[in-house]
CSV table of C-alpha atoms and ligand atoms in Angstrom, one decimal:
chain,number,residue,atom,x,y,z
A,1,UNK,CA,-74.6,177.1,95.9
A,2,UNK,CA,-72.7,175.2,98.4
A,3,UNK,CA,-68.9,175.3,100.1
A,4,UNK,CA,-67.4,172.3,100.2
A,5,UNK,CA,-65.3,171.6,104.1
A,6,UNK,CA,-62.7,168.8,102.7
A,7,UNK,CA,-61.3,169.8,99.7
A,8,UNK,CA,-58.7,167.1,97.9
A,9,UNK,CA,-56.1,169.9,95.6
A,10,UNK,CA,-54.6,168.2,93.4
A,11,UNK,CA,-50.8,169.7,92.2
A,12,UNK,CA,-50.8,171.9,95.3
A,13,UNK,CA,-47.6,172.6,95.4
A,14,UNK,CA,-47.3,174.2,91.5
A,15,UNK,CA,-47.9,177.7,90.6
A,16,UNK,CA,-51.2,178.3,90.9
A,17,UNK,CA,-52.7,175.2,93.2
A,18,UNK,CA,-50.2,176.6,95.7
A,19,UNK,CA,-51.6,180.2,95.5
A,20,UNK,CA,-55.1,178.5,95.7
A,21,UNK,CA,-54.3,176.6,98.6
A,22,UNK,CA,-52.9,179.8,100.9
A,23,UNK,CA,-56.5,181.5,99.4
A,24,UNK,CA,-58.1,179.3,100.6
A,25,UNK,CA,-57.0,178.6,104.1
A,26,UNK,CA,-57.3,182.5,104.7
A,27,UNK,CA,-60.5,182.9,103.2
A,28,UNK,CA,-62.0,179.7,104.6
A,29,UNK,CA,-60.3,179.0,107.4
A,30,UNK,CA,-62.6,176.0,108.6
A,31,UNK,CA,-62.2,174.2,104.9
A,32,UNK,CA,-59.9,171.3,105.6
A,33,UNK,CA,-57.1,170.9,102.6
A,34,UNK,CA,-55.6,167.7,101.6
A,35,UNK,CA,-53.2,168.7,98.4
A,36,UNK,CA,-51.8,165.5,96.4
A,37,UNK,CA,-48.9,166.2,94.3
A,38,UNK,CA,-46.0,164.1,93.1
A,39,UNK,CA,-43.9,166.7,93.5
A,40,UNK,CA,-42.3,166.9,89.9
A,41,UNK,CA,-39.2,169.4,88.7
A,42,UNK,CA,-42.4,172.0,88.4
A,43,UNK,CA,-43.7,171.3,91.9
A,44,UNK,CA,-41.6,172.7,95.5
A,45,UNK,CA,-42.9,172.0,99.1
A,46,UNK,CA,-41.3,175.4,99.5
A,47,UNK,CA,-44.8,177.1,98.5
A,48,UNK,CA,-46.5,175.4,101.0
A,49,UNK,CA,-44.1,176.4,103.5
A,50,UNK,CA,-45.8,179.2,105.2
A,51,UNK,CA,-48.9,177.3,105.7
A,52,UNK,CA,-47.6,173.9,106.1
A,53,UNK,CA,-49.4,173.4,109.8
A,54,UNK,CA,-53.2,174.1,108.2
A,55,UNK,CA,-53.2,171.4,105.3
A,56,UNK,CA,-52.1,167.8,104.8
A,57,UNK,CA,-49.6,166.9,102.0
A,58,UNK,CA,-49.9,163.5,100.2
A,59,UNK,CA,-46.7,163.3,98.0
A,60,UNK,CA,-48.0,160.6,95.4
A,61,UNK,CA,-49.5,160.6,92.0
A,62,UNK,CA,-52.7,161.0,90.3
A,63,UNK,CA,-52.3,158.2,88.2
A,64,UNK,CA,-52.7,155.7,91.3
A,65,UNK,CA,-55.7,154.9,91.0
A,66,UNK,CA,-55.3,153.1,94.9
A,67,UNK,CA,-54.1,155.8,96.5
A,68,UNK,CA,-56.3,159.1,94.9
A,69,UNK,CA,-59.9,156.4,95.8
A,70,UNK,CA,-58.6,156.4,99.2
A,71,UNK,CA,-58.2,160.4,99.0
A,72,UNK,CA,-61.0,161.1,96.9
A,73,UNK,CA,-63.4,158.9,99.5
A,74,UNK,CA,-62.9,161.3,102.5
A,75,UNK,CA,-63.6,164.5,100.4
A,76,UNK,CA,-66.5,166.4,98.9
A,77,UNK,CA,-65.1,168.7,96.6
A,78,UNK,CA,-61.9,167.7,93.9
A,79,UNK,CA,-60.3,170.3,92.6
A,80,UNK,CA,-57.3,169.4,90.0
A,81,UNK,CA,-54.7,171.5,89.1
A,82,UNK,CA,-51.8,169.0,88.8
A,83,UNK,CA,-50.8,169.0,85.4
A,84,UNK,CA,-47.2,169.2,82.7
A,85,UNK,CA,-47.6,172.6,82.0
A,86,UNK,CA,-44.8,173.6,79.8
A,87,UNK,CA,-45.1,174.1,76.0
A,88,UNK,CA,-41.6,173.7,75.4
A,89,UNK,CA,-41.2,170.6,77.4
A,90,UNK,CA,-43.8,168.9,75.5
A,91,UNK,CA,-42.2,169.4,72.1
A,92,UNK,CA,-38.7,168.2,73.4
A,93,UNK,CA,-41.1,165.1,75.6
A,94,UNK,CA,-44.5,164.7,75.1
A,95,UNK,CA,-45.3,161.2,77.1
A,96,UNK,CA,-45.6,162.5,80.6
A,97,UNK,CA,-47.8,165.2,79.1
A,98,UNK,CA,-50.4,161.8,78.0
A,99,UNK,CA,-49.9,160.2,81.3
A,100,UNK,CA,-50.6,163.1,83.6
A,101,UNK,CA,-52.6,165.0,81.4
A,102,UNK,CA,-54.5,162.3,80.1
A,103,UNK,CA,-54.3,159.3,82.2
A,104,UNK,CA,-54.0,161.2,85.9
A,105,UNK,CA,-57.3,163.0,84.7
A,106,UNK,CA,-59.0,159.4,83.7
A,107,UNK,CA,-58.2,158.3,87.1
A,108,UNK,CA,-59.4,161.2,88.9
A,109,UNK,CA,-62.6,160.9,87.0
A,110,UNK,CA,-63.1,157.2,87.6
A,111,UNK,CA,-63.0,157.9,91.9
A,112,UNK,CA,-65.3,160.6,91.7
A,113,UNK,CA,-67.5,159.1,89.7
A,114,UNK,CA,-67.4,155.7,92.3
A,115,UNK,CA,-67.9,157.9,95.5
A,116,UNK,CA,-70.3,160.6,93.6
A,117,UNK,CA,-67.9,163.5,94.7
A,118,UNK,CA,-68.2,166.6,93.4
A,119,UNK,CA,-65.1,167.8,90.2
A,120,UNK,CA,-64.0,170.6,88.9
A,121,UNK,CA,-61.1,170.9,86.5
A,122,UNK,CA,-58.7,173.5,86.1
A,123,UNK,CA,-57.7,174.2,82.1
A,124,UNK,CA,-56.5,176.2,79.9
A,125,UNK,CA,-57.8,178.4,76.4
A,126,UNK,CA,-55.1,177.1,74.7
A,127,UNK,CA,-57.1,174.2,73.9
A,128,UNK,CA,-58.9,176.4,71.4
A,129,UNK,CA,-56.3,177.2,69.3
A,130,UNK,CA,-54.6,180.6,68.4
A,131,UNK,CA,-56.4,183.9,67.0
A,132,UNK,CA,-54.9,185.9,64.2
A,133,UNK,CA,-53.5,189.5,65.6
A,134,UNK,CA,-56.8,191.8,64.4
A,135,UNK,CA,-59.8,188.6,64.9
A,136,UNK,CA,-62.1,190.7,66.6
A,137,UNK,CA,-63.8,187.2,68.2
A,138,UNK,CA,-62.6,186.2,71.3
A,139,UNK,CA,-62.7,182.5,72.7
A,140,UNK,CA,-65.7,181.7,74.3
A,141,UNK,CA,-67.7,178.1,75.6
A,142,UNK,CA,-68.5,177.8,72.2
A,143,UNK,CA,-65.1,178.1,70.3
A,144,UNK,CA,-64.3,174.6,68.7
A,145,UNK,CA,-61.2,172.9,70.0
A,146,UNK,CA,-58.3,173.4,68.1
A,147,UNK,CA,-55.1,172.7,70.3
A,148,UNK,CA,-51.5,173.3,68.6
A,149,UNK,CA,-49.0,171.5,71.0
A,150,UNK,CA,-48.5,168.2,72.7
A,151,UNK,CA,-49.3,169.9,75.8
A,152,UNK,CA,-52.5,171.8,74.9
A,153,UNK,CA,-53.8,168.4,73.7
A,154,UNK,CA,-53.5,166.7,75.7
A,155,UNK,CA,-55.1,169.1,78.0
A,156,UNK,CA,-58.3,169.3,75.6
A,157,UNK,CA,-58.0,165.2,75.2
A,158,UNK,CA,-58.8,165.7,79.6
A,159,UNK,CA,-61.1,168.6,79.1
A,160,UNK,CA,-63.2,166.4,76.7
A,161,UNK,CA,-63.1,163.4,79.0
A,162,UNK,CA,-64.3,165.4,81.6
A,163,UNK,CA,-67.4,166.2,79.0
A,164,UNK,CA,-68.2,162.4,78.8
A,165,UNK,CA,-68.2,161.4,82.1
A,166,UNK,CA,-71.0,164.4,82.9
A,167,UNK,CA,-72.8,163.2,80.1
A,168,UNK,CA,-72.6,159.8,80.1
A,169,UNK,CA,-72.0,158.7,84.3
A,170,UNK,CA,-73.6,162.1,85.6
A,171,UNK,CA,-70.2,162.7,87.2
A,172,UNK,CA,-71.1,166.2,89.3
A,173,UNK,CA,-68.4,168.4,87.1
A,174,UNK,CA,-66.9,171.8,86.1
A,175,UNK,CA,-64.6,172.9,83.8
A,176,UNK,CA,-62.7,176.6,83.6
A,177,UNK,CA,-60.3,177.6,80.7
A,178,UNK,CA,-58.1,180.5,82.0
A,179,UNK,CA,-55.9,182.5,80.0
A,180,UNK,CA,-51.7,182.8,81.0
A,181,UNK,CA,-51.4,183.5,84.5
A,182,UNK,CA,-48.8,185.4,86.4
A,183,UNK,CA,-47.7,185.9,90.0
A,184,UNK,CA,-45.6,184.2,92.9
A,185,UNK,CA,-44.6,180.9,93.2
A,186,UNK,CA,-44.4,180.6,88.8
A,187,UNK,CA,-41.6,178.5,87.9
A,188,UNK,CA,-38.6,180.0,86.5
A,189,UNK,CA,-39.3,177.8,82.8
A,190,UNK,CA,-41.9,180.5,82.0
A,191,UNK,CA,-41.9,183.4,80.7
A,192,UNK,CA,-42.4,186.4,83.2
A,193,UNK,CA,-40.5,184.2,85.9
A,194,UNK,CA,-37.7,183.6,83.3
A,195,UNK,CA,-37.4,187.2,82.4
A,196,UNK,CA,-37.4,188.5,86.0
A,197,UNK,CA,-34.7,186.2,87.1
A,198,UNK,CA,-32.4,186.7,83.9
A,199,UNK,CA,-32.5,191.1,84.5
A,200,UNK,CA,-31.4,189.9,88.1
A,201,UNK,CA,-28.7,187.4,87.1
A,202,UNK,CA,-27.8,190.4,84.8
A,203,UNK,CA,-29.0,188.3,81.6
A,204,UNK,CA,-30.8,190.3,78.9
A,205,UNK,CA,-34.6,188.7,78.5
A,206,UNK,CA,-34.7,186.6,75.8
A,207,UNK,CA,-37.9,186.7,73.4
A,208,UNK,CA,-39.0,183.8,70.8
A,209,UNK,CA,-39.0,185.3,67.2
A,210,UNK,CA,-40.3,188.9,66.8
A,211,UNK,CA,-42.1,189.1,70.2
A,212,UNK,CA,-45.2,189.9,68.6
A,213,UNK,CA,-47.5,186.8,69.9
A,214,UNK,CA,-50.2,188.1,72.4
A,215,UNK,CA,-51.2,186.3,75.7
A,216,UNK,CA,-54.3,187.5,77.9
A,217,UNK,CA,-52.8,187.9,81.3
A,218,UNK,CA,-54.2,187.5,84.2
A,219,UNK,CA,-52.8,187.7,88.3
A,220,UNK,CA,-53.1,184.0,89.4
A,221,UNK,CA,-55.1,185.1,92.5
A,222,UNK,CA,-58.3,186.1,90.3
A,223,UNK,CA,-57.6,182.9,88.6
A,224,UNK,CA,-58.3,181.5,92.1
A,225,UNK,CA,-61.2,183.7,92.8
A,226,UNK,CA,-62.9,182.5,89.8
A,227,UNK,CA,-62.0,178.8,90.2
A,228,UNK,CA,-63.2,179.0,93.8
A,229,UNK,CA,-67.0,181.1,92.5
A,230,UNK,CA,-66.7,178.4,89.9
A,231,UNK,CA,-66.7,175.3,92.9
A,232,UNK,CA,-69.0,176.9,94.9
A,233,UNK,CA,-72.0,178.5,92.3
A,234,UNK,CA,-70.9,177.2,89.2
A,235,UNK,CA,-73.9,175.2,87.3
A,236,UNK,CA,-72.8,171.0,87.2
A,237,UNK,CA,-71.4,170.2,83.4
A,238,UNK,CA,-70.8,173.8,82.8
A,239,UNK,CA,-67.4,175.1,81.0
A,240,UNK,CA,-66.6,178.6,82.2
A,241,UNK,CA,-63.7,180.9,80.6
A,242,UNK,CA,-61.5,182.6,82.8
A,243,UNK,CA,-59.6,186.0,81.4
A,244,UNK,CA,-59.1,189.5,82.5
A,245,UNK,CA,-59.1,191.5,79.7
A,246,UNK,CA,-55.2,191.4,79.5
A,247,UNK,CA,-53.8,191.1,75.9
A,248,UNK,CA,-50.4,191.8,75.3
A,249,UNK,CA,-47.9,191.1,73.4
A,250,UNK,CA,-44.4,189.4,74.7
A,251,UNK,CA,-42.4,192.8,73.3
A,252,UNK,CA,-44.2,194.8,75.6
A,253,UNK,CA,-44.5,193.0,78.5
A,254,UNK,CA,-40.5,193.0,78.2
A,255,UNK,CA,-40.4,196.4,78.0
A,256,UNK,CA,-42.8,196.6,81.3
A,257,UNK,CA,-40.1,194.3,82.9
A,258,UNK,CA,-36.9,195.7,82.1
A,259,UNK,CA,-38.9,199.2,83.2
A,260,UNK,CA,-39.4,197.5,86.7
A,261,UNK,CA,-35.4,197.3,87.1
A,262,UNK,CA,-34.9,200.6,85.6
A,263,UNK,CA,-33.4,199.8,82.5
A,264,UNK,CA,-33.6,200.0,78.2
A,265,UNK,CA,-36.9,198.8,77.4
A,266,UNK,CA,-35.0,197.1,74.1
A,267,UNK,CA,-32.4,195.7,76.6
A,268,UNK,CA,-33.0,192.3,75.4
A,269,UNK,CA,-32.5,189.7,72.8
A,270,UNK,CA,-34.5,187.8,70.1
A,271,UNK,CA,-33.8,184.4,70.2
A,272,UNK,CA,-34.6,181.2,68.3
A,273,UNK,CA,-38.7,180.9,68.3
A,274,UNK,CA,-40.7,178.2,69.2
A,275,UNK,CA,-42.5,175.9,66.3
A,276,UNK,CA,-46.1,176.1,65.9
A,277,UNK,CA,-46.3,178.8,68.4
A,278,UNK,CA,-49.3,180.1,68.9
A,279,UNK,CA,-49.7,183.5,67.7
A,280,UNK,CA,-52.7,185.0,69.9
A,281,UNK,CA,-55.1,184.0,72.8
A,282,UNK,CA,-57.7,186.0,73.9
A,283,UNK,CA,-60.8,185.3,76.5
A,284,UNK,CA,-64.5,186.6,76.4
A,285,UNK,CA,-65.1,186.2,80.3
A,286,UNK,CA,-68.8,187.6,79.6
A,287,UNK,CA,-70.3,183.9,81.3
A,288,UNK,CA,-68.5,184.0,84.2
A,289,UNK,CA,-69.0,187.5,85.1
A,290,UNK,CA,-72.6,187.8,84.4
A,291,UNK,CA,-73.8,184.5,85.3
A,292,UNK,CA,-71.8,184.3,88.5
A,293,UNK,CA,-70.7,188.2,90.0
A,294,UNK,CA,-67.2,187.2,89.1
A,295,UNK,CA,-64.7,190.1,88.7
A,296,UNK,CA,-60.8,190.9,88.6
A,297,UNK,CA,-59.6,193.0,91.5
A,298,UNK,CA,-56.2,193.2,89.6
A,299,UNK,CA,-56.6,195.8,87.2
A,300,UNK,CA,-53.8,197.2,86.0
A,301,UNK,CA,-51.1,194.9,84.7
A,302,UNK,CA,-47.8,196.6,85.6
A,303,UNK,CA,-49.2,197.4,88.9
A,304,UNK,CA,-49.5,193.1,89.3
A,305,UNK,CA,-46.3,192.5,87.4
A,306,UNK,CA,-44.1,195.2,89.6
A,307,UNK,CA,-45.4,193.3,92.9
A,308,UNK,CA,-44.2,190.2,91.1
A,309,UNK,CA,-41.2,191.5,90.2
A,310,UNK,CA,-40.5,192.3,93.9
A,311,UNK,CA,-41.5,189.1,95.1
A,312,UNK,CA,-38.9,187.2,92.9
A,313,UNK,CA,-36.7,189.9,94.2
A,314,UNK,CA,-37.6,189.5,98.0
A,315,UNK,CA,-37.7,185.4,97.5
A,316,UNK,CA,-34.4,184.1,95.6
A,317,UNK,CA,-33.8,181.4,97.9
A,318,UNK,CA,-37.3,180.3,96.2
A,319,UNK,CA,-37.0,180.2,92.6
A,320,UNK,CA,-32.5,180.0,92.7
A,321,UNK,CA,-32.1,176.1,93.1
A,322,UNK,CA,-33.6,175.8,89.8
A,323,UNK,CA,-32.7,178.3,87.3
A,324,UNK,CA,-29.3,176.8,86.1
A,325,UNK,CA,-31.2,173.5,85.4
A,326,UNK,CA,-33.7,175.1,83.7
A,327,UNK,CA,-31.2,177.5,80.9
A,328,UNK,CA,-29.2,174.5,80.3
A,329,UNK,CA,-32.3,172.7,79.5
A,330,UNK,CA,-33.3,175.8,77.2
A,331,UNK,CA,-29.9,175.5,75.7
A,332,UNK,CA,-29.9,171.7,75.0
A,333,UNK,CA,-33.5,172.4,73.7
A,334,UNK,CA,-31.5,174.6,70.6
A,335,UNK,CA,-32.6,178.0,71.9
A,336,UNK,CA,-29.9,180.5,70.1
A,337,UNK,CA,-29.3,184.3,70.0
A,338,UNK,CA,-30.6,185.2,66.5
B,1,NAD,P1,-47.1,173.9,87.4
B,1,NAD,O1,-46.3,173.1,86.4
B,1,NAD,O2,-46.5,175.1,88.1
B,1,NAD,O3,-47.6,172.9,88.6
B,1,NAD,C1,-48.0,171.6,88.3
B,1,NAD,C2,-48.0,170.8,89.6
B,1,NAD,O4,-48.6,169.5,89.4
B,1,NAD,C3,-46.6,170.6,90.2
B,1,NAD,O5,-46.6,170.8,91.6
B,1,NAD,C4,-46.3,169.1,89.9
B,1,NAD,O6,-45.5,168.5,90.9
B,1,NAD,C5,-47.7,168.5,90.0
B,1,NAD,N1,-47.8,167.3,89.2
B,1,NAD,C6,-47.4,167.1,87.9
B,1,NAD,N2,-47.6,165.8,87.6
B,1,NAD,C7,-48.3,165.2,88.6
B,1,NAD,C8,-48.8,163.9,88.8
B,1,NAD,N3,-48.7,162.9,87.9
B,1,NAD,N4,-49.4,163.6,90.0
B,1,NAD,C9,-49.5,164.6,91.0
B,1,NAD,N5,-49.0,165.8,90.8
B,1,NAD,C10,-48.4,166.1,89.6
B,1,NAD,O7,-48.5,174.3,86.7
B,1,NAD,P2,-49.4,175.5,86.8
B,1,NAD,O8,-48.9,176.6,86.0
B,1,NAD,O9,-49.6,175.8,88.3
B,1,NAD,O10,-50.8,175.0,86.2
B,1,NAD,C11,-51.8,174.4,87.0
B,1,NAD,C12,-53.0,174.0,86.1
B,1,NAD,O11,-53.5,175.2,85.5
B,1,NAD,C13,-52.6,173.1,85.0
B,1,NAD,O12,-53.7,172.1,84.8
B,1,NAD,C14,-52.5,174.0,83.8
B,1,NAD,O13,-52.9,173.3,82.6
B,1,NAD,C15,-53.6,175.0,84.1
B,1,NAD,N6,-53.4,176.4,83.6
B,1,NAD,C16,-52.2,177.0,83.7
B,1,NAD,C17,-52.1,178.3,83.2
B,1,NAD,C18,-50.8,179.1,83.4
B,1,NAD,O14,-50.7,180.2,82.9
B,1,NAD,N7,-49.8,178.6,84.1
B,1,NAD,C19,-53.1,178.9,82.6
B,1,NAD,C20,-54.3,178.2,82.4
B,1,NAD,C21,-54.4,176.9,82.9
B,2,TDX,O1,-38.2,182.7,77.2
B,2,TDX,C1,-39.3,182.8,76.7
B,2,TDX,N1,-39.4,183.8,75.7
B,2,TDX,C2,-40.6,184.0,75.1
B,2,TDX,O2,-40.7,184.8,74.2
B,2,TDX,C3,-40.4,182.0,77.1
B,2,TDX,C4,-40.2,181.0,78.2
B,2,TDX,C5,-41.6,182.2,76.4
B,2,TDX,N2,-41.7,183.2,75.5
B,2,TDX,C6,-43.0,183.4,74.9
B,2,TDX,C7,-43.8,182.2,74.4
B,2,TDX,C8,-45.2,182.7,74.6
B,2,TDX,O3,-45.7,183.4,73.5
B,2,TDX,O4,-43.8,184.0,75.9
B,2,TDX,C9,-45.2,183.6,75.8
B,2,TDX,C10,-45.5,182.9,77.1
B,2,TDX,O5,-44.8,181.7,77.2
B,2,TDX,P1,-45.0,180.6,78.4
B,2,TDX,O6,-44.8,181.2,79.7
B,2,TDX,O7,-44.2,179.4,78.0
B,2,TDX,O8,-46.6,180.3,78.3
B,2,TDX,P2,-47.6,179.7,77.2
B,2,TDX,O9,-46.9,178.9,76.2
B,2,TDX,O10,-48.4,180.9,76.6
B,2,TDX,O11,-48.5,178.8,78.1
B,2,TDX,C11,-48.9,179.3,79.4
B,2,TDX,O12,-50.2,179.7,79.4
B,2,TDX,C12,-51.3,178.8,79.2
B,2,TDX,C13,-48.8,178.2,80.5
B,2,TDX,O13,-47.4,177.7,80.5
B,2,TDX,C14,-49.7,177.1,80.2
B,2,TDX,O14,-49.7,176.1,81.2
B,2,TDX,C15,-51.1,177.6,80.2
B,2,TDX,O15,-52.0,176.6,79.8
């Protein structure tokens, strides 16, 4: 078990690399942070903001192969978050999903396997595929790979790169795959983000087909907890799932919404659903938590999604600049009220 003091974050200034990065400069306060991100639609300096004067910000990307050896030479931990993380934008795109996904990942890979520093990549479980609503098996290490969209594989194509350079250079990695996060800082595309800011733009929430798919949330800052375990105690060439025991399904976590602002909890509309959309994920954490201590200290869900909800609330100057963009792009995508 060992901390790491300079710590290369890749896609800081996302969703959850930006709520890792203000973890860790409170909990570790003598770590020194240097976050690389190229600053896409999906990335804002804004997030960084409050802490701006306790890390150093590289805008570039991970795909230069000249610029992340330079980075990754001065550091003794990698952790890489910086991803295309939208579903929906890889069915309407999917090439920057291959280059970033893919290709950023190769080039990580290839600098810490030069200078022997120490990885560990951030994933997802929908590189397994979906569950039908009443499987009773979860997704564990052991679940074949089965991803449904351009996005989730190329995610798996990176996870399984990862694999081979373990096994084949003895590149000093880890691997999580976490379950849907949610919490500050999300980008208005997705879904609890999107359905926050529509109640308060006096839009009814707009849910893909019947609303019966299930996700297994989890608050973004046990994500980071159990990323951060993971970097610290995890065992080298290990793949850990991340979940909190948080299935739900998108009808009710509308309703919780639309409970948060006091109104209907059918206040909202179906609209056009996506294809091949996955009907269920669903995590078996049982690794991480016995093998390394690791537990969630967000318990109950509405409890995390009404402190969310007031966060978009308190923080509009945040998330406002781009939630016109991002329903036209829903729009020119072919969403329609059914
Ligand atoms: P996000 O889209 O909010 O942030 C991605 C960040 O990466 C942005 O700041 C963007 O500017 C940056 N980036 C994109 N391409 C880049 C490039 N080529 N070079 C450098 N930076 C680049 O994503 P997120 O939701 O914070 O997801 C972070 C990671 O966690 C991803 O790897 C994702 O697959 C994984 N993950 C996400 C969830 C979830 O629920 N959001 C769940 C499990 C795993
Ligand atoms: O407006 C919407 N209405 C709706 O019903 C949107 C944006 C989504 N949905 C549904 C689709 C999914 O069933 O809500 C669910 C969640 O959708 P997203 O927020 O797009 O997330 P998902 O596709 O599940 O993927 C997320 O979790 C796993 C992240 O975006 C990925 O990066 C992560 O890997």
């Amino acid at each position: 078990s060992s901390t790491p003091s300079r710590v290369l974050v890749t896609g800081g200034a996302g969703f959850i690399g930006a709520n890792f990065v203000h973890q860790l400069v409170t909990d570790r306060p003598d770590t020194t942070v240097t976050v690389l991100d190229a600053l896409t639609y999906a990335g804002n300096s804004a997030s960084l903001t409050p802490i701006a004067d306790r890390i150093r910000f590289v805008h570039g990307d991970i795909a230069d192969a000249e610029l992340v050896d330079d980075l990754v030479r001065t550091a003794d931990a990698v952790v890489h978050f910086a991803a295309e993380s939208h579903n929906d934008n890889s069915l309407a795109d999917p090439w920057p999903f291959v280059q970033t996904n893919i290709v950023g990942t190769y080039t990580l890979l290839e600098a810490v396997r030069r200078h022997d520093v120490r990885y560990h990549h951030v994933s997802t479980d929908e590189v397994y595929g979906d569950l039908e609503l009443d499987d009773p098996q979860r997704f564990t290490e052991h679940t074949p790979y089965n991803p449904s969209s351009p996005y989730s594989s190329s995610k798996a194509g990176s996870d399984l790169l990862v694999r081979a350079w373990v096994r084949s250079f003895g590149v000093r990695a880890t691997i999580s795959n976490c379950s849907n996060n949610y919490g500050p800082y999300q980008h208005v595309e997705k879904f609890i983000p999107r359905q926050i800011t529509n109640v308060i733009d006096g839009v009814r929430p707009r849910l893909y087909g019947e609303g019966r798919n299930v996700r297994d949330w989890i608050h973004v800052d046990d994500h980071n907890r159990a990323v951060r375990t993971i970097v610290e105690q995890g065992r080298i060439g290990q793949t850990y799932l991340i979940g909190a025991d948080g299935e739900l399904d998108n009808r009710t976590v509308v309703g919780y919404i639309l409970e948060a602002f006091g109104r209907d909890a059918d206040d909202f509309d179906h609209v056009t659903d996506r294809p091949g959309h996955d009907l269920r994920y669903a995590i078996d954490p049982t690794l991480l938590r016995e093998e390394l201590g690791w537990q969630p200290q967000y318990r109950d869900f509405r409890d995390g999604l009404a402190q969310t909800v007031q966060w978009y609330r308190d923080n509009e100057s945040w998330w406002r600049p781009s939630k016109a963009a991002t329903e036209r792009a829903y729009t020119a995508q072919g969403e329609r009220v059914r």
